[in-house]
Coordinates of C-alpha atoms in Angstrom, one line a residue:
Chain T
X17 CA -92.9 116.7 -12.5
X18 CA -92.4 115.7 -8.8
X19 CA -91.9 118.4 -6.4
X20 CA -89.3 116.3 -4.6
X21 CA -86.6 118.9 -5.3
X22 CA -89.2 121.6 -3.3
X23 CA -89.5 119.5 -0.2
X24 CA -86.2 118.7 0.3
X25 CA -85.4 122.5 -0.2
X26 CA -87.9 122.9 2.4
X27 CA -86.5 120.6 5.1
X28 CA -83.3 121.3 4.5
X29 CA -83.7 125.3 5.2
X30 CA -86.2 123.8 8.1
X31 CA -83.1 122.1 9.6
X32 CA -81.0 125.4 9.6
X33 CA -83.7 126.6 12.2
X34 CA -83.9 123.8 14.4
X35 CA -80.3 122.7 15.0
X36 CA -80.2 123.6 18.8
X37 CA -83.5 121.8 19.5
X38 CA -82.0 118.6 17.3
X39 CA -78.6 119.2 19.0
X40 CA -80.3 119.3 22.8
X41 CA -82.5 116.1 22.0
X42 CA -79.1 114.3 20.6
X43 CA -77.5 115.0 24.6
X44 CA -81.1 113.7 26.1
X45 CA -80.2 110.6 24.1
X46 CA -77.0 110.4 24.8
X47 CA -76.8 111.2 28.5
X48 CA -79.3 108.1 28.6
X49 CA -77.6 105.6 26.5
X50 CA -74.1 106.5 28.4
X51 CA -76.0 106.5 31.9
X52 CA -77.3 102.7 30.4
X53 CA -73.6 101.9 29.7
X54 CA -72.3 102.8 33.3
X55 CA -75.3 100.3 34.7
X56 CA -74.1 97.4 32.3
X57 CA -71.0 97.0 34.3
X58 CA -73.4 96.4 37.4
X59 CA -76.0 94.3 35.7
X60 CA -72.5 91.9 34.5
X61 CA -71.4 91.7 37.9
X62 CA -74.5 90.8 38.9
X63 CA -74.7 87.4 36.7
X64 CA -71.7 86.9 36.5
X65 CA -73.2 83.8 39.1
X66 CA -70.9 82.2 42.0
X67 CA -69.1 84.8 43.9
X68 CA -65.8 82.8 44.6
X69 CA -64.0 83.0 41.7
X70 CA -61.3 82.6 43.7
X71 CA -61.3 79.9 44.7
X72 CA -61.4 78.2 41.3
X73 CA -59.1 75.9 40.1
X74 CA -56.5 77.5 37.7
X75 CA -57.1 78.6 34.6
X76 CA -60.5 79.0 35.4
X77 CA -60.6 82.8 37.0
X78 CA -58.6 83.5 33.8
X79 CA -61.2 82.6 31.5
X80 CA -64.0 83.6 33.4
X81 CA -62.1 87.6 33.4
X82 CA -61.5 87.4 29.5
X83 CA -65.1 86.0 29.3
X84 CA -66.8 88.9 31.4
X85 CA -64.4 91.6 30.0
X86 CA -65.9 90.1 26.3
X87 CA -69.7 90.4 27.5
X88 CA -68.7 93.8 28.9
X89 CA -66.9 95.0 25.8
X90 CA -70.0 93.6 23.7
X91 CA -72.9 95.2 25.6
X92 CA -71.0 98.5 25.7
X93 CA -69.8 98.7 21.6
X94 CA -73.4 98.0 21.5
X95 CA -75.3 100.4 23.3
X96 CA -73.0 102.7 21.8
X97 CA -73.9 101.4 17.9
X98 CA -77.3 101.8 19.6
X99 CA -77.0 105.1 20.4
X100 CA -75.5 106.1 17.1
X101 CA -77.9 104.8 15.5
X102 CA -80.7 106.9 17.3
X103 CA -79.7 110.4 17.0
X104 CA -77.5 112.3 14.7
X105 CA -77.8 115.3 12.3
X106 CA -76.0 116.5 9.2
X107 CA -72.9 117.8 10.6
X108 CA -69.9 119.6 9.1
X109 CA -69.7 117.6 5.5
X110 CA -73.5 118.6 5.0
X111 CA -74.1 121.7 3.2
X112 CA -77.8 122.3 4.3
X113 CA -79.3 122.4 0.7
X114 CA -82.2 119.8 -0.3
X115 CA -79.6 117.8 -2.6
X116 CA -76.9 117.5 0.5
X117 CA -79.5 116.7 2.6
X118 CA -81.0 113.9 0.3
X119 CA -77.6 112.1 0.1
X120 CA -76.9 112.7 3.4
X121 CA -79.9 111.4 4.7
X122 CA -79.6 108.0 2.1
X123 CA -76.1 107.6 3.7
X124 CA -77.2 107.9 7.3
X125 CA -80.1 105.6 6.5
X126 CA -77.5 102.8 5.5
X127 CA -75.6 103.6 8.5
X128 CA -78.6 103.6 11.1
X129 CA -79.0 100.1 9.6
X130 CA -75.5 99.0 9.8
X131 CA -75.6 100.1 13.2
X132 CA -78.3 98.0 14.1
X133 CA -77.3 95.4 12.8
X134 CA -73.9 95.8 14.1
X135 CA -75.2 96.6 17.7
X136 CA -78.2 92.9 17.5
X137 CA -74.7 90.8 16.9
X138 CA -72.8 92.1 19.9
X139 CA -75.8 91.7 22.1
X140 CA -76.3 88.4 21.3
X141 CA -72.4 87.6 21.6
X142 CA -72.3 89.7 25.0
X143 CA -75.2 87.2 26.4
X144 CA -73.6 83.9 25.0
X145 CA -70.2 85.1 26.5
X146 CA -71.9 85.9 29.9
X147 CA -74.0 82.5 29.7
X148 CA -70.7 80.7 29.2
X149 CA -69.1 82.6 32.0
X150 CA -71.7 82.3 34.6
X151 CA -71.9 78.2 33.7
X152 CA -68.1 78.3 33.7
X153 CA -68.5 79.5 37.5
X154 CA -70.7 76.6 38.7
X155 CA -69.1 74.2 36.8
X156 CA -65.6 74.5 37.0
X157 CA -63.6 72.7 39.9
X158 CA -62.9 74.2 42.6
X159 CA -59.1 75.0 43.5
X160 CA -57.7 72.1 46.0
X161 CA -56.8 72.9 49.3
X162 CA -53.9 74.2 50.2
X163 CA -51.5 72.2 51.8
X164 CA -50.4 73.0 55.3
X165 CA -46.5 73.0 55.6
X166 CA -45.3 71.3 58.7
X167 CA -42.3 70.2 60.3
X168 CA -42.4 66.4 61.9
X169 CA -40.2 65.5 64.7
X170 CA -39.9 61.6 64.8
X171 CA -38.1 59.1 66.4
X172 CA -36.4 58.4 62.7
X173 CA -35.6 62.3 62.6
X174 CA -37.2 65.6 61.4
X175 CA -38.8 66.0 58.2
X176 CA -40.3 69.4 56.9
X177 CA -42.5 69.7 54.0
X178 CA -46.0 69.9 52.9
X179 CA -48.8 67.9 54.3
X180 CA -50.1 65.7 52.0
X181 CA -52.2 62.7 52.9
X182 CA -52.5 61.2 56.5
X183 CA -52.8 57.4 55.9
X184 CA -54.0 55.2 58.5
X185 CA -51.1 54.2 59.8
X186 CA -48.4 56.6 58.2
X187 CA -47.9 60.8 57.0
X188 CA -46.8 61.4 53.8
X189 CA -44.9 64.6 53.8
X190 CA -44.1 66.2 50.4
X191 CA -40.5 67.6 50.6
X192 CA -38.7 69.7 48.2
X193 CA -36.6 66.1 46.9
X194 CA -39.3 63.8 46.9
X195 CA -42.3 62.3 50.1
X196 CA -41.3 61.1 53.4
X197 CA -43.7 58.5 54.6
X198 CA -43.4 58.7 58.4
X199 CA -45.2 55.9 60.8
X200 CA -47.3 57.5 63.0
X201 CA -46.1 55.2 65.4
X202 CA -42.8 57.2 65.1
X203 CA -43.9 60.6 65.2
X204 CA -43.4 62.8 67.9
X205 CA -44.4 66.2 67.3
X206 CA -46.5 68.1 64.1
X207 CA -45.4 71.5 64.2
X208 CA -47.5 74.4 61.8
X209 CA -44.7 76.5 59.9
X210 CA -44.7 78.8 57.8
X211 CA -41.7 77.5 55.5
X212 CA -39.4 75.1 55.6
X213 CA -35.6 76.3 56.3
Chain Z
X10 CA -77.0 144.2 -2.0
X11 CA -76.8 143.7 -5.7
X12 CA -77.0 146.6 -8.0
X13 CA -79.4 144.5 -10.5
X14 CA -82.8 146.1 -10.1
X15 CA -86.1 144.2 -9.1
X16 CA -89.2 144.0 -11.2
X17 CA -91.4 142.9 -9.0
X18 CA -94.4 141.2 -10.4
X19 CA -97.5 140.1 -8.3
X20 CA -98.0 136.6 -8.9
X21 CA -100.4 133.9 -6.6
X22 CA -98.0 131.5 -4.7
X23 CA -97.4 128.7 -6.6
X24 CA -95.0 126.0 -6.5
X25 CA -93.7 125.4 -10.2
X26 CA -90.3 123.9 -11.3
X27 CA -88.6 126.5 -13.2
X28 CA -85.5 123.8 -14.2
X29 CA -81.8 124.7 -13.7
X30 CA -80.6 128.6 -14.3
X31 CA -77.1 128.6 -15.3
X32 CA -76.7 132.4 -14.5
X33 CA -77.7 135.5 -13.1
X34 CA -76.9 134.1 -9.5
X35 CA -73.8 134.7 -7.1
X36 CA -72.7 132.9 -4.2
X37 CA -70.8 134.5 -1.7
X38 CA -68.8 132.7 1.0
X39 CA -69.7 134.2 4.7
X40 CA -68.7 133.8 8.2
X41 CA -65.2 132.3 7.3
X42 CA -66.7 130.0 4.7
X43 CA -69.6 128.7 7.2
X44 CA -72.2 129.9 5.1
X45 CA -73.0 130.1 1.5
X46 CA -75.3 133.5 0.6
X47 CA -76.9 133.1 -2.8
X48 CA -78.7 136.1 -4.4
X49 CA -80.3 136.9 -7.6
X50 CA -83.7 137.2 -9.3
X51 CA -86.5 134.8 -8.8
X52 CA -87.6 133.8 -12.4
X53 CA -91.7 133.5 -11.6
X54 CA -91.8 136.8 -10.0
X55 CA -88.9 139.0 -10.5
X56 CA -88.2 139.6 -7.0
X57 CA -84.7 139.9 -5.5
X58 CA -83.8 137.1 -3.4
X59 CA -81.6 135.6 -1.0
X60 CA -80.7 132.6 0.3
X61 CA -78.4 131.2 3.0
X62 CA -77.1 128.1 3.0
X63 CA -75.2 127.0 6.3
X64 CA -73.2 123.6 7.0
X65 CA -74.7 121.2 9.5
X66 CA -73.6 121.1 13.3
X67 CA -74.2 117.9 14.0
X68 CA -70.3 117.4 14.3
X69 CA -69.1 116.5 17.6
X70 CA -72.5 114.6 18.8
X71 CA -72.5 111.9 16.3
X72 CA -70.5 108.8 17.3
X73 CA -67.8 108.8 19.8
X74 CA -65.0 111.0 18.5
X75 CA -65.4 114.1 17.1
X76 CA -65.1 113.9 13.3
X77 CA -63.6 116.9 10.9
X78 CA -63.1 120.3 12.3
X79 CA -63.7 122.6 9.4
X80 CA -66.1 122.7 7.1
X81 CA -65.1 120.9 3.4
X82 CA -65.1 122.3 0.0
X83 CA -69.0 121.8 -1.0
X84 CA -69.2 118.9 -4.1
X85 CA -70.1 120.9 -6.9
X86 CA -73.2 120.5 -8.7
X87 CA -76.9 121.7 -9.1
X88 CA -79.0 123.4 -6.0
X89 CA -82.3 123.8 -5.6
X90 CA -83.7 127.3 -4.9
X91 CA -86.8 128.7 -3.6
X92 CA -88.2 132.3 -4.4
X93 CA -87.8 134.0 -0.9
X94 CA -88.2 137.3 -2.3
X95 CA -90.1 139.0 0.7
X96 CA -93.0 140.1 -1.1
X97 CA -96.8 139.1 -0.2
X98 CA -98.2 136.7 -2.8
X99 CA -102.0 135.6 -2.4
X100 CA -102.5 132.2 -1.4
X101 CA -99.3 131.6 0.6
X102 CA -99.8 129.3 3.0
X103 CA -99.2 130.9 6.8
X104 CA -96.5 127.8 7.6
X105 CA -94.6 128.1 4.1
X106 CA -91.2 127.9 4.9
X107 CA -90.0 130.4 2.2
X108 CA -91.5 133.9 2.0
X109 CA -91.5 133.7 -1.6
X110 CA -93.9 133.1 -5.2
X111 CA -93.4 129.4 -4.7
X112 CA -91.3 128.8 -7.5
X113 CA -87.8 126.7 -7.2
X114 CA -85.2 126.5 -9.4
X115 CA -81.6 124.7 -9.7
X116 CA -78.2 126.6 -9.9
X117 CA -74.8 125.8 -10.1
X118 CA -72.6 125.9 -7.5
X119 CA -68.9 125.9 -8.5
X120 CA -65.8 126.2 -6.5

């Protein structure tokens, strides 16, 4: 007859000895993996590519945010599956007897792999999402110019409004009713202002 | 201390199955129901022994939030047993984890 009962007897009362050494080695691993997961917010600002998001056009910044805050979210749930999946011990539901411990140890072996598994998918959807984001940043149009508002004092009368195109031979003002087109001809004075009254 | 008394036999170590013993053990609950001490009579060698079983600590380490706080009811069901009666037995190996005959046996625990 096997002896399988007798060795898992064995490690099971070895366990009950080693607990704090087991317990100590799980914070080495942890204190790693968490010291990992505080660099991973660095390392995604870091590709995250161009640096003016800014200056995008809209809804660009939008979707780059959700798309970093996914590859963020993915790498993180990750290295934590990751770390899961490298340490643990029998805790409270495991009675420290070889039959425990062999059920205990089938379950945590399907876990470890779930984990894994679980951890590989997020990776590789954190680095997609990040890809996408970082092309997103040199691809995407960049936000147009902002129009300077200015107040035009012409022989014809004052307008006030926006800027918009200065044409060879007239300004095209963009008020809150509609465009003045102004001949330069008639213009007097181009004032800067910061609104119109 | 139970008040069954030991017969002691000198036996070599030897690590034989002796099945499941449906009596003659007790299991008492210690240290607020953290540990489980089983006693009674090794069946190779007649030597009193004791064993303590304790639950694992592993508890708030594993995963992100910490899981149960006190320790369940064990599932009931047969335990394996080793002699760890104490007494010298030729041929015991120096690492041997129990200081017993060698022989391991199954017991019942109930609620």
């Amino acid at each position: 007859m096997s002896n399988d009962r007798w060795w898992w007897a064995q490690r099971a009362q070895q366990l009950r000895f080693t607990q704090l050494d087991v317990a100590r080695r799980q914070a080495e691993t942890w204190r790693t993996g968490l010291t990992g997961v505080t660099a991973l917010l660095g390392a995604v600002l870091i590709v995250k590519g161009r640096t003016d998001i800014a200056d995008l056009a809209p809804p660009y910044p939008a979707i780059l945010l959700a798309l970093f805050g996914i590859a963020l979210a993915a790498f993180v749930i990750a290295t934590l599956q990751a770390i899961r999946a490298a340490s643990g011990t029998p805790g409270d539901e495991c009675l420290l007897t070889g039959e425990d411990l062999e059920r205990w140890t089938e379950a945590e072996v399907h876990q470890i792999q779930r984990a894994i598994r679980t951890a590989r998918l997020l990776t590789i959807a954190g680095v997609c999402s990040l890809a996408a984001g970082a092309g997103t940043t040199w691809l995407a149009p960049a936000r147009s110019p902002a129009l300077p508002t200015v107040r035009v004092q012409s022989s014809q009368g004052q307008y006030c409004g926006r800027l918009s195109q200065i044409g060879s031979d007239t300004l095209k003002i963009s008020g809150p009713t509609g465009y003045y087109l102004v001949p330069l001809t008639s213009v007097v004075r181009v004032d800067a202002v910061a609104s119109c009254p | 201390m139970s008040d069954l008394v030991e017969h002691h036999r000198t036996v070599k170590y030897r690590v034989q199955n002796y099945a499941l013993l449906t009596s003659g053990f007790q299991f008492t609950p210690v240290a607020g129901g953290r540990r489980i001490e089983v006693t009674g009579i090794c069946p190779a060698c007649g030597g009193w022994t004791s064993t303590t079983w304790t639950y694992g600590s592993g508890n708030d380490y594993k995963g992100i939030l910490p899981r149960r706080r006190s320790a369940p009811e064990p599932a009931e069901g047969p335990r394996t047993l080793c002699c760890d009666c104490g007494h010298a037995h030729a041929d015991r190996p120096a690492d041997a984890v129990f200081l017993g005959c060698g022989a391991y046996w199954q017991v019942e625990l109930s609620r």
